[in-house]
Amino acid sequence: MKYHLPLVLYDPECPLCVRFKQGLEYLDKNICYWSVRDEEVYLEFPELSRQACLDKIHMITEDRKILVGPEVVDYLASRIPGVSKLGWLLDNEQGKKIKDYFYQKVEELRELSQKKEKECDQCPRK
């Protein structure tokens, strides 16, 4: 697959991941996306773990640095023009706590979404 960096790895089988990708595509046309389910990504970037990429969002920067979870949010907040103007809100301890809390809640929603796909008894049916 032809790609350019920065590169966000996303799960095309996760509705929340797909919506996140669509939102980012709208905000920044210079970010490339690659499915975590494509084995070719692990051949190109052998330092990645398939399971780790399925568990948390991963991004590879222009200099091939791998960012995970909230680090991806920090990177995107500093890069995307509309978001970077509000970056000062995250530049203190309270901002970091809010960002981490938000990321944790999104992760919980993603996990619930995946459980729903596996017929979770606690999740509402379609």
mmCIF file of N, CA and C in Angstrom:
data_model
loop_
_atom_site.group_PDB
_atom_site.id
_atom_site.type_symbol
_atom_site.label_atom_id
_atom_site.label_comp_id
_atom_site.label_asym_id
_atom_site.label_seq_id
_atom_site.Cartn_x
_atom_site.Cartn_y
_atom_site.Cartn_z
ATOM 1 N N MET A 1 0.838 -1.183 0.000
ATOM 2 C CA MET A 1 0.000 0.000 0.000
ATOM 3 C C MET A 1 0.879 1.241 0.000
ATOM 4 N N LYS A 2 0.492 2.214 -0.750
ATOM 5 C CA LYS A 2 1.189 3.492 -0.775
ATOM 6 C C LYS A 2 0.614 4.366 0.335
ATOM 7 N N TYR A 3 1.457 4.962 1.127
ATOM 8 C CA TYR A 3 1.012 5.817 2.218
ATOM 9 C C TYR A 3 1.990 6.976 2.355
ATOM 10 N N HIS A 4 1.584 7.961 3.100
ATOM 11 C CA HIS A 4 2.499 9.021 3.488
ATOM 12 C C HIS A 4 2.290 9.278 4.976
ATOM 13 N N LEU A 5 3.247 9.916 5.575
ATOM 14 C CA LEU A 5 3.184 10.208 7.005
ATOM 15 C C LEU A 5 2.793 11.667 7.193
ATOM 16 N N PRO A 6 2.051 11.990 8.213
ATOM 17 C CA PRO A 6 1.626 11.168 9.345
ATOM 18 C C PRO A 6 0.523 10.183 8.959
ATOM 19 N N LEU A 7 0.477 9.116 9.727
ATOM 20 C CA LEU A 7 -0.410 8.001 9.440
ATOM 21 C C LEU A 7 -1.168 7.619 10.706
ATOM 22 N N VAL A 8 -2.485 7.591 10.621
ATOM 23 C CA VAL A 8 -3.316 7.154 11.740
ATOM 24 C C VAL A 8 -3.799 5.746 11.435
ATOM 25 N N LEU A 9 -3.622 4.862 12.391
ATOM 26 C CA LEU A 9 -4.125 3.494 12.263
ATOM 27 C C LEU A 9 -5.498 3.450 12.914
ATOM 28 N N TYR A 10 -6.467 2.918 12.208
ATOM 29 C CA TYR A 10 -7.831 2.890 12.727
ATOM 30 C C TYR A 10 -8.467 1.534 12.427
ATOM 31 N N ASP A 11 -9.528 1.221 13.161
ATOM 32 C CA ASP A 11 -10.238 -0.043 12.987
ATOM 33 C C ASP A 11 -11.499 0.202 12.158
ATOM 34 N N PRO A 12 -11.515 -0.250 10.899
ATOM 35 C CA PRO A 12 -12.681 -0.007 10.057
ATOM 36 C C PRO A 12 -13.921 -0.797 10.485
ATOM 37 N N GLU A 13 -13.762 -1.713 11.441
ATOM 38 C CA GLU A 13 -14.904 -2.470 11.945
ATOM 39 C C GLU A 13 -15.510 -1.840 13.194
ATOM 40 N N CYS A 14 -14.915 -0.746 13.658
ATOM 41 C CA CYS A 14 -15.402 -0.037 14.843
ATOM 42 C C CYS A 14 -16.106 1.242 14.378
ATOM 43 N N PRO A 15 -17.423 1.351 14.593
ATOM 44 C CA PRO A 15 -18.144 2.543 14.140
ATOM 45 C C PRO A 15 -17.584 3.844 14.721
ATOM 46 N N LEU A 16 -17.157 3.819 15.968
ATOM 47 C CA LEU A 16 -16.590 5.017 16.585
ATOM 48 C C LEU A 16 -15.271 5.405 15.914
ATOM 49 N N CYS A 17 -14.446 4.413 15.601
ATOM 50 C CA CYS A 17 -13.173 4.674 14.915
ATOM 51 C C CYS A 17 -13.413 5.254 13.523
ATOM 52 N N VAL A 18 -14.400 4.725 12.832
ATOM 53 C CA VAL A 18 -14.717 5.203 11.487
ATOM 54 C C VAL A 18 -15.190 6.656 11.555
ATOM 55 N N ARG A 19 -16.027 6.981 12.529
ATOM 56 C CA ARG A 19 -16.508 8.361 12.671
ATOM 57 C C ARG A 19 -15.361 9.306 13.028
ATOM 58 N N PHE A 20 -14.460 8.853 13.888
ATOM 59 C CA PHE A 20 -13.287 9.656 14.251
ATOM 60 C C PHE A 20 -12.451 9.934 13.000
ATOM 61 N N LYS A 21 -12.229 8.908 12.207
ATOM 62 C CA LYS A 21 -11.471 9.048 10.957
ATOM 63 C C LYS A 21 -12.160 10.046 10.021
ATOM 64 N N GLN A 22 -13.466 9.918 9.873
ATOM 65 C CA GLN A 22 -14.201 10.828 8.994
ATOM 66 C C GLN A 22 -14.092 12.275 9.468
ATOM 67 N N GLY A 23 -14.162 12.465 10.768
ATOM 68 C CA GLY A 23 -14.022 13.815 11.316
ATOM 69 C C GLY A 23 -12.636 14.385 11.068
ATOM 70 N N LEU A 24 -11.618 13.557 11.258
ATOM 71 C CA LEU A 24 -10.248 14.013 11.007
ATOM 72 C C LEU A 24 -10.019 14.310 9.532
ATOM 73 N N GLU A 25 -10.582 13.490 8.653
ATOM 74 C CA GLU A 25 -10.438 13.733 7.219
ATOM 75 C C GLU A 25 -11.015 15.095 6.842
ATOM 76 N N TYR A 26 -12.083 15.470 7.501
ATOM 77 C CA TYR A 26 -12.707 16.765 7.242
ATOM 78 C C TYR A 26 -11.797 17.910 7.710
ATOM 79 N N LEU A 27 -11.125 17.710 8.843
ATOM 80 C CA LEU A 27 -10.295 18.761 9.435
ATOM 81 C C LEU A 27 -8.896 18.865 8.845
ATOM 82 N N ASP A 28 -8.328 17.736 8.430
ATOM 83 C CA ASP A 28 -6.943 17.741 7.946
ATOM 84 C C ASP A 28 -6.799 16.740 6.802
ATOM 85 N N LYS A 29 -6.612 17.250 5.616
ATOM 86 C CA LYS A 29 -6.499 16.400 4.420
ATOM 87 C C LYS A 29 -5.108 15.783 4.255
ATOM 88 N N ASN A 30 -4.153 16.161 5.118
ATOM 89 C CA ASN A 30 -2.777 15.686 4.974
ATOM 90 C C ASN A 30 -2.456 14.459 5.811
ATOM 91 N N ILE A 31 -3.426 13.932 6.525
ATOM 92 C CA ILE A 31 -3.201 12.741 7.336
ATOM 93 C C ILE A 31 -3.659 11.529 6.530
ATOM 94 N N CYS A 32 -2.848 10.490 6.554
ATOM 95 C CA CYS A 32 -3.157 9.238 5.863
ATOM 96 C C CYS A 32 -3.728 8.253 6.901
ATOM 97 N N TYR A 33 -4.532 7.304 6.446
ATOM 98 C CA TYR A 33 -5.167 6.332 7.338
ATOM 99 C C TYR A 33 -4.915 4.926 6.806
ATOM 100 N N TRP A 34 -4.725 4.001 7.741
ATOM 101 C CA TRP A 34 -4.464 2.617 7.367
ATOM 102 C C TRP A 34 -5.171 1.717 8.375
ATOM 103 N N SER A 35 -5.813 0.697 7.896
ATOM 104 C CA SER A 35 -6.554 -0.222 8.749
ATOM 105 C C SER A 35 -5.608 -1.044 9.628
ATOM 106 N N VAL A 36 -5.961 -1.144 10.906
ATOM 107 C CA VAL A 36 -5.181 -1.986 11.817
ATOM 108 C C VAL A 36 -5.367 -3.465 11.490
ATOM 109 N N ARG A 37 -6.336 -3.772 10.656
ATOM 110 C CA ARG A 37 -6.610 -5.161 10.293
ATOM 111 C C ARG A 37 -5.848 -5.607 9.042
ATOM 112 N N ASP A 38 -5.142 -4.681 8.422
ATOM 113 C CA ASP A 38 -4.339 -4.986 7.239
ATOM 114 C C ASP A 38 -2.958 -5.463 7.694
ATOM 115 N N GLU A 39 -2.637 -6.705 7.424
ATOM 116 C CA GLU A 39 -1.359 -7.279 7.864
ATOM 117 C C GLU A 39 -0.155 -6.553 7.272
ATOM 118 N N GLU A 40 -0.346 -5.903 6.155
ATOM 119 C CA GLU A 40 0.753 -5.186 5.502
ATOM 120 C C GLU A 40 1.317 -4.062 6.385
ATOM 121 N N VAL A 41 0.465 -3.488 7.222
ATOM 122 C CA VAL A 41 0.937 -2.408 8.098
ATOM 123 C C VAL A 41 2.014 -2.921 9.060
ATOM 124 N N TYR A 42 1.898 -4.162 9.491
ATOM 125 C CA TYR A 42 2.857 -4.734 10.444
ATOM 126 C C TYR A 42 4.145 -5.183 9.749
ATOM 127 N N LEU A 43 4.068 -5.378 8.447
ATOM 128 C CA LEU A 43 5.284 -5.648 7.680
ATOM 129 C C LEU A 43 6.057 -4.347 7.459
ATOM 130 N N GLU A 44 5.320 -3.280 7.190
ATOM 131 C CA GLU A 44 5.937 -1.970 6.973
ATOM 132 C C GLU A 44 6.467 -1.372 8.278
ATOM 133 N N PHE A 45 5.746 -1.620 9.380
ATOM 134 C CA PHE A 45 6.129 -1.101 10.692
ATOM 135 C C PHE A 45 6.194 -2.266 11.681
ATOM 136 N N PRO A 46 7.264 -3.066 11.634
ATOM 137 C CA PRO A 46 7.345 -4.268 12.479
ATOM 138 C C PRO A 46 7.378 -3.968 13.976
ATOM 139 N N GLU A 47 7.648 -2.726 14.343
ATOM 140 C CA GLU A 47 7.667 -2.360 15.750
ATOM 141 C C GLU A 47 6.254 -2.272 16.344
ATOM 142 N N LEU A 48 5.231 -2.336 15.484
ATOM 143 C CA LEU A 48 3.847 -2.286 15.946
ATOM 144 C C LEU A 48 3.347 -3.675 16.318
ATOM 145 N N SER A 49 2.455 -3.706 17.287
ATOM 146 C CA SER A 49 1.776 -4.940 17.683
ATOM 147 C C SER A 49 0.319 -4.845 17.235
ATOM 148 N N ARG A 50 -0.155 -5.860 16.548
ATOM 149 C CA ARG A 50 -1.542 -5.848 16.064
ATOM 150 C C ARG A 50 -2.512 -5.668 17.218
ATOM 151 N N GLN A 51 -2.319 -6.416 18.306
ATOM 152 C CA GLN A 51 -3.240 -6.338 19.438
ATOM 153 C C GLN A 51 -3.198 -4.954 20.089
ATOM 154 N N ALA A 52 -2.006 -4.397 20.233
ATOM 155 C CA ALA A 52 -1.897 -3.054 20.814
ATOM 156 C C ALA A 52 -2.613 -2.031 19.940
ATOM 157 N N CYS A 53 -2.508 -2.188 18.632
ATOM 158 C CA CYS A 53 -3.169 -1.257 17.706
ATOM 159 C C CYS A 53 -4.687 -1.421 17.742
ATOM 160 N N LEU A 54 -5.159 -2.633 17.996
ATOM 161 C CA LEU A 54 -6.599 -2.849 18.140
ATOM 162 C C LEU A 54 -7.109 -2.294 19.467
ATOM 163 N N ASP A 55 -6.244 -2.280 20.472
ATOM 164 C CA ASP A 55 -6.643 -1.811 21.806
ATOM 165 C C ASP A 55 -6.688 -0.295 21.928
ATOM 166 N N LYS A 56 -5.741 0.401 21.291
ATOM 167 C CA LYS A 56 -5.646 1.860 21.402
ATOM 168 C C LYS A 56 -5.248 2.464 20.070
ATOM 169 N N ILE A 57 -5.661 3.701 19.860
ATOM 170 C CA ILE A 57 -5.302 4.391 18.631
ATOM 171 C C ILE A 57 -3.787 4.581 18.573
ATOM 172 N N HIS A 58 -3.229 4.395 17.382
ATOM 173 C CA HIS A 58 -1.801 4.593 17.127
ATOM 174 C C HIS A 58 -1.645 5.537 15.950
ATOM 175 N N MET A 59 -0.585 6.306 15.993
ATOM 176 C CA MET A 59 -0.271 7.224 14.909
ATOM 177 C C MET A 59 1.226 7.216 14.697
ATOM 178 N N ILE A 60 1.637 7.319 13.439
ATOM 179 C CA ILE A 60 3.057 7.388 13.108
ATOM 180 C C ILE A 60 3.301 8.762 12.505
ATOM 181 N N THR A 61 4.204 9.515 13.127
ATOM 182 C CA THR A 61 4.474 10.887 12.703
ATOM 183 C C THR A 61 5.409 10.904 11.501
ATOM 184 N N GLU A 62 5.647 12.105 11.007
ATOM 185 C CA GLU A 62 6.508 12.274 9.838
ATOM 186 C C GLU A 62 7.909 11.699 10.059
ATOM 187 N N ASP A 63 8.386 11.747 11.305
ATOM 188 C CA ASP A 63 9.722 11.217 11.602
ATOM 189 C C ASP A 63 9.663 9.765 12.124
ATOM 190 N N ARG A 64 8.530 9.082 11.848
ATOM 191 C CA ARG A 64 8.307 7.669 12.184
ATOM 192 C C ARG A 64 8.225 7.399 13.680
ATOM 193 N N LYS A 65 7.945 8.426 14.459
ATOM 194 C CA LYS A 65 7.721 8.225 15.889
ATOM 195 C C LYS A 65 6.307 7.677 16.070
ATOM 196 N N ILE A 66 6.163 6.687 16.936
ATOM 197 C CA ILE A 66 4.857 6.080 17.173
ATOM 198 C C ILE A 66 4.214 6.715 18.402
ATOM 199 N N LEU A 67 3.020 7.260 18.199
ATOM 200 C CA LEU A 67 2.239 7.858 19.277
ATOM 201 C C LEU A 67 1.076 6.928 19.590
ATOM 202 N N VAL A 68 0.697 6.862 20.877
ATOM 203 C CA VAL A 68 -0.360 5.959 21.307
ATOM 204 C C VAL A 68 -1.341 6.706 22.207
ATOM 205 N N GLY A 69 -2.624 6.412 22.031
ATOM 206 C CA GLY A 69 -3.662 6.948 22.906
ATOM 207 C C GLY A 69 -3.679 8.461 22.982
ATOM 208 N N PRO A 70 -3.624 9.016 24.203
ATOM 209 C CA PRO A 70 -3.702 10.464 24.376
ATOM 210 C C PRO A 70 -2.576 11.227 23.667
ATOM 211 N N GLU A 71 -1.456 10.584 23.398
ATOM 212 C CA GLU A 71 -0.378 11.251 22.654
ATOM 213 C C GLU A 71 -0.859 11.641 21.252
ATOM 214 N N VAL A 72 -1.737 10.825 20.690
ATOM 215 C CA VAL A 72 -2.296 11.121 19.366
ATOM 216 C C VAL A 72 -3.155 12.383 19.456
ATOM 217 N N VAL A 73 -3.949 12.480 20.515
ATOM 218 C CA VAL A 73 -4.787 13.661 20.719
ATOM 219 C C VAL A 73 -3.916 14.907 20.837
ATOM 220 N N ASP A 74 -2.831 14.822 21.602
ATOM 221 C CA ASP A 74 -1.919 15.965 21.751
ATOM 222 C C ASP A 74 -1.347 16.384 20.407
ATOM 223 N N TYR A 75 -0.911 15.415 19.638
ATOM 224 C CA TYR A 75 -0.317 15.703 18.332
ATOM 225 C C TYR A 75 -1.337 16.389 17.432
ATOM 226 N N LEU A 76 -2.528 15.819 17.364
ATOM 227 C CA LEU A 76 -3.565 16.379 16.496
ATOM 228 C C LEU A 76 -3.983 17.768 16.955
ATOM 229 N N ALA A 77 -4.069 17.965 18.273
ATOM 230 C CA ALA A 77 -4.452 19.276 18.800
ATOM 231 C C ALA A 77 -3.427 20.339 18.448
ATOM 232 N N SER A 78 -2.176 19.944 18.340
ATOM 233 C CA SER A 78 -1.133 20.921 18.006
ATOM 234 C C SER A 78 -1.024 21.144 16.503
ATOM 235 N N ARG A 79 -1.535 20.216 15.705
ATOM 236 C CA ARG A 79 -1.345 20.253 14.255
ATOM 237 C C ARG A 79 -2.516 20.839 13.480
ATOM 238 N N ILE A 80 -3.719 20.491 13.878
ATOM 239 C CA ILE A 80 -4.897 20.896 13.118
ATOM 240 C C ILE A 80 -5.208 22.365 13.414
ATOM 241 N N PRO A 81 -5.232 23.207 12.385
ATOM 242 C CA PRO A 81 -5.365 24.659 12.591
ATOM 243 C C PRO A 81 -6.504 25.086 13.507
ATOM 244 N N GLY A 82 -7.707 24.610 13.286
ATOM 245 C CA GLY A 82 -8.833 25.017 14.119
ATOM 246 C C GLY A 82 -8.701 24.566 15.557
ATOM 247 N N VAL A 83 -8.108 23.409 15.747
ATOM 248 C CA VAL A 83 -7.945 22.848 17.088
ATOM 249 C C VAL A 83 -6.743 23.474 17.788
ATOM 250 N N SER A 84 -5.673 23.713 17.040
ATOM 251 C CA SER A 84 -4.442 24.230 17.659
ATOM 252 C C SER A 84 -4.653 25.603 18.302
ATOM 253 N N LYS A 85 -5.616 26.362 17.806
ATOM 254 C CA LYS A 85 -5.903 27.668 18.400
ATOM 255 C C LYS A 85 -6.452 27.535 19.817
ATOM 256 N N LEU A 86 -6.995 26.367 20.121
ATOM 257 C CA LEU A 86 -7.516 26.119 21.472
ATOM 258 C C LEU A 86 -6.551 25.280 22.308
ATOM 259 N N GLY A 87 -5.385 24.975 21.742
ATOM 260 C CA GLY A 87 -4.416 24.123 22.426
ATOM 261 C C GLY A 87 -3.979 24.649 23.779
ATOM 262 N N TRP A 88 -3.992 25.954 23.940
ATOM 263 C CA TRP A 88 -3.583 26.545 25.219
ATOM 264 C C TRP A 88 -4.471 26.062 26.356
ATOM 265 N N LEU A 89 -5.709 25.637 26.048
ATOM 266 C CA LEU A 89 -6.604 25.129 27.089
ATOM 267 C C LEU A 89 -6.095 23.821 27.687
ATOM 268 N N LEU A 90 -5.301 23.082 26.910
ATOM 269 C CA LEU A 90 -4.788 21.788 27.365
ATOM 270 C C LEU A 90 -3.383 21.885 27.938
ATOM 271 N N ASP A 91 -2.801 23.080 27.930
ATOM 272 C CA ASP A 91 -1.406 23.248 28.321
ATOM 273 C C ASP A 91 -1.167 23.360 29.828
ATOM 274 N N ASN A 92 -2.122 22.960 30.631
ATOM 275 C CA ASN A 92 -1.921 22.989 32.077
ATOM 276 C C ASN A 92 -2.409 21.666 32.667
ATOM 277 N N GLU A 93 -2.252 21.510 33.958
ATOM 278 C CA GLU A 93 -2.586 20.240 34.610
ATOM 279 C C GLU A 93 -4.082 19.930 34.510
ATOM 280 N N GLN A 94 -4.938 20.944 34.677
ATOM 281 C CA GLN A 94 -6.381 20.730 34.554
ATOM 282 C C GLN A 94 -6.746 20.300 33.136
ATOM 283 N N GLY A 95 -6.147 20.955 32.149
ATOM 284 C CA GLY A 95 -6.404 20.601 30.759
ATOM 285 C C GLY A 95 -6.000 19.169 30.466
ATOM 286 N N LYS A 96 -4.865 18.756 31.021
ATOM 287 C CA LYS A 96 -4.403 17.378 30.825
ATOM 288 C C LYS A 96 -5.390 16.388 31.450
ATOM 289 N N LYS A 97 -5.897 16.707 32.630
ATOM 290 C CA LYS A 97 -6.868 15.824 33.284
ATOM 291 C C LYS A 97 -8.155 15.719 32.461
ATOM 292 N N ILE A 98 -8.601 16.843 31.924
ATOM 293 C CA ILE A 98 -9.817 16.845 31.113
ATOM 294 C C ILE A 98 -9.608 16.007 29.856
ATOM 295 N N LYS A 99 -8.467 16.206 29.206
ATOM 296 C CA LYS A 99 -8.156 15.456 27.977
ATOM 297 C C LYS A 99 -8.096 13.959 28.271
ATOM 298 N N ASP A 100 -7.408 13.584 29.364
ATOM 299 C CA ASP A 100 -7.298 12.169 29.723
ATOM 300 C C ASP A 100 -8.666 11.567 30.053
ATOM 301 N N TYR A 101 -9.505 12.347 30.768
ATOM 302 C CA TYR A 101 -10.851 11.889 31.104
ATOM 303 C C TYR A 101 -11.669 11.678 29.834
ATOM 304 N N PHE A 102 -11.609 12.638 28.916
ATOM 305 C CA PHE A 102 -12.338 12.541 27.652
ATOM 306 C C PHE A 102 -11.864 11.314 26.868
ATOM 307 N N TYR A 103 -10.558 11.126 26.797
ATOM 308 C CA TYR A 103 -10.018 9.982 26.062
ATOM 309 C C TYR A 103 -10.492 8.672 26.700
ATOM 310 N N GLN A 104 -10.481 8.612 28.034
ATOM 311 C CA GLN A 104 -10.922 7.408 28.739
ATOM 312 C C GLN A 104 -12.389 7.104 28.411
ATOM 313 N N LYS A 105 -13.233 8.118 28.385
ATOM 314 C CA LYS A 105 -14.655 7.911 28.089
ATOM 315 C C LYS A 105 -14.865 7.446 26.647
ATOM 316 N N VAL A 106 -14.096 7.989 25.723
ATOM 317 C CA VAL A 106 -14.186 7.548 24.331
ATOM 318 C C VAL A 106 -13.766 6.082 24.233
ATOM 319 N N GLU A 107 -12.705 5.709 24.952
ATOM 320 C CA GLU A 107 -12.257 4.306 24.960
ATOM 321 C C GLU A 107 -13.349 3.392 25.508
ATOM 322 N N GLU A 108 -14.047 3.842 26.571
ATOM 323 C CA GLU A 108 -15.128 3.037 27.138
ATOM 324 C C GLU A 108 -16.254 2.857 26.120
ATOM 325 N N LEU A 109 -16.587 3.918 25.390
ATOM 326 C CA LEU A 109 -17.615 3.815 24.349
ATOM 327 C C LEU A 109 -17.194 2.853 23.247
ATOM 328 N N ARG A 110 -15.925 2.912 22.870
ATOM 329 C CA ARG A 110 -15.413 2.020 21.827
ATOM 330 C C ARG A 110 -15.505 0.568 22.288
ATOM 331 N N GLU A 111 -15.132 0.314 23.541
ATOM 332 C CA GLU A 111 -15.202 -1.044 24.075
ATOM 333 C C GLU A 111 -16.647 -1.544 24.131
ATOM 334 N N LEU A 112 -17.574 -0.670 24.535
ATOM 335 C CA LEU A 112 -18.987 -1.052 24.553
ATOM 336 C C LEU A 112 -19.479 -1.363 23.146
ATOM 337 N N SER A 113 -19.044 -0.570 22.199
ATOM 338 C CA SER A 113 -19.422 -0.789 20.802
ATOM 339 C C SER A 113 -18.939 -2.150 20.334
ATOM 340 N N GLN A 114 -17.721 -2.520 20.704
ATOM 341 C CA GLN A 114 -17.173 -3.815 20.300
ATOM 342 C C GLN A 114 -17.916 -4.951 20.995
ATOM 343 N N LYS A 115 -18.273 -4.762 22.271
ATOM 344 C CA LYS A 115 -19.027 -5.791 22.983
ATOM 345 C C LYS A 115 -20.397 -5.984 22.344
ATOM 346 N N LYS A 116 -20.998 -4.870 21.935
ATOM 347 C CA LYS A 116 -22.320 -4.936 21.299
ATOM 348 C C LYS A 116 -22.263 -5.808 20.055
ATOM 349 N N GLU A 117 -21.179 -5.668 19.313
ATOM 350 C CA GLU A 117 -21.001 -6.471 18.102
ATOM 351 C C GLU A 117 -20.897 -7.956 18.453
ATOM 352 N N LYS A 118 -20.454 -8.267 19.666
ATOM 353 C CA LYS A 118 -20.282 -9.661 20.084
ATOM 354 C C LYS A 118 -21.494 -10.152 20.874
ATOM 355 N N GLU A 119 -22.627 -9.468 20.737
ATOM 356 C CA GLU A 119 -23.869 -9.856 21.385
ATOM 357 C C GLU A 119 -23.789 -9.776 22.907
ATOM 358 N N CYS A 120 -23.313 -8.678 23.418
ATOM 359 C CA CYS A 120 -23.239 -8.446 24.859
ATOM 360 C C CYS A 120 -24.640 -8.398 25.459
ATOM 361 N N ASP A 121 -24.868 -9.117 26.568
ATOM 362 C CA ASP A 121 -26.173 -9.137 27.229
ATOM 363 C C ASP A 121 -26.511 -7.782 27.857
ATOM 364 N N GLN A 122 -25.512 -6.958 28.156
ATOM 365 C CA GLN A 122 -25.747 -5.663 28.802
ATOM 366 C C GLN A 122 -26.017 -4.568 27.793
ATOM 367 N N CYS A 123 -25.812 -4.832 26.501
ATOM 368 C CA CYS A 123 -25.949 -3.797 25.488
ATOM 369 C C CYS A 123 -27.285 -3.903 24.774
ATOM 370 N N PRO A 124 -27.870 -2.768 24.419
ATOM 371 C CA PRO A 124 -29.146 -2.825 23.670
ATOM 372 C C PRO A 124 -28.926 -3.433 22.292
ATOM 373 N N ARG A 125 -29.917 -4.103 21.788
ATOM 374 C CA ARG A 125 -29.849 -4.729 20.458
ATOM 375 C C ARG A 125 -30.166 -3.699 19.385
ATOM 376 N N LYS A 126 -29.710 -3.961 18.176
ATOM 377 C CA LYS A 126 -29.980 -3.071 17.028
ATOM 378 C C LYS A 126 -31.443 -3.125 16.659
#
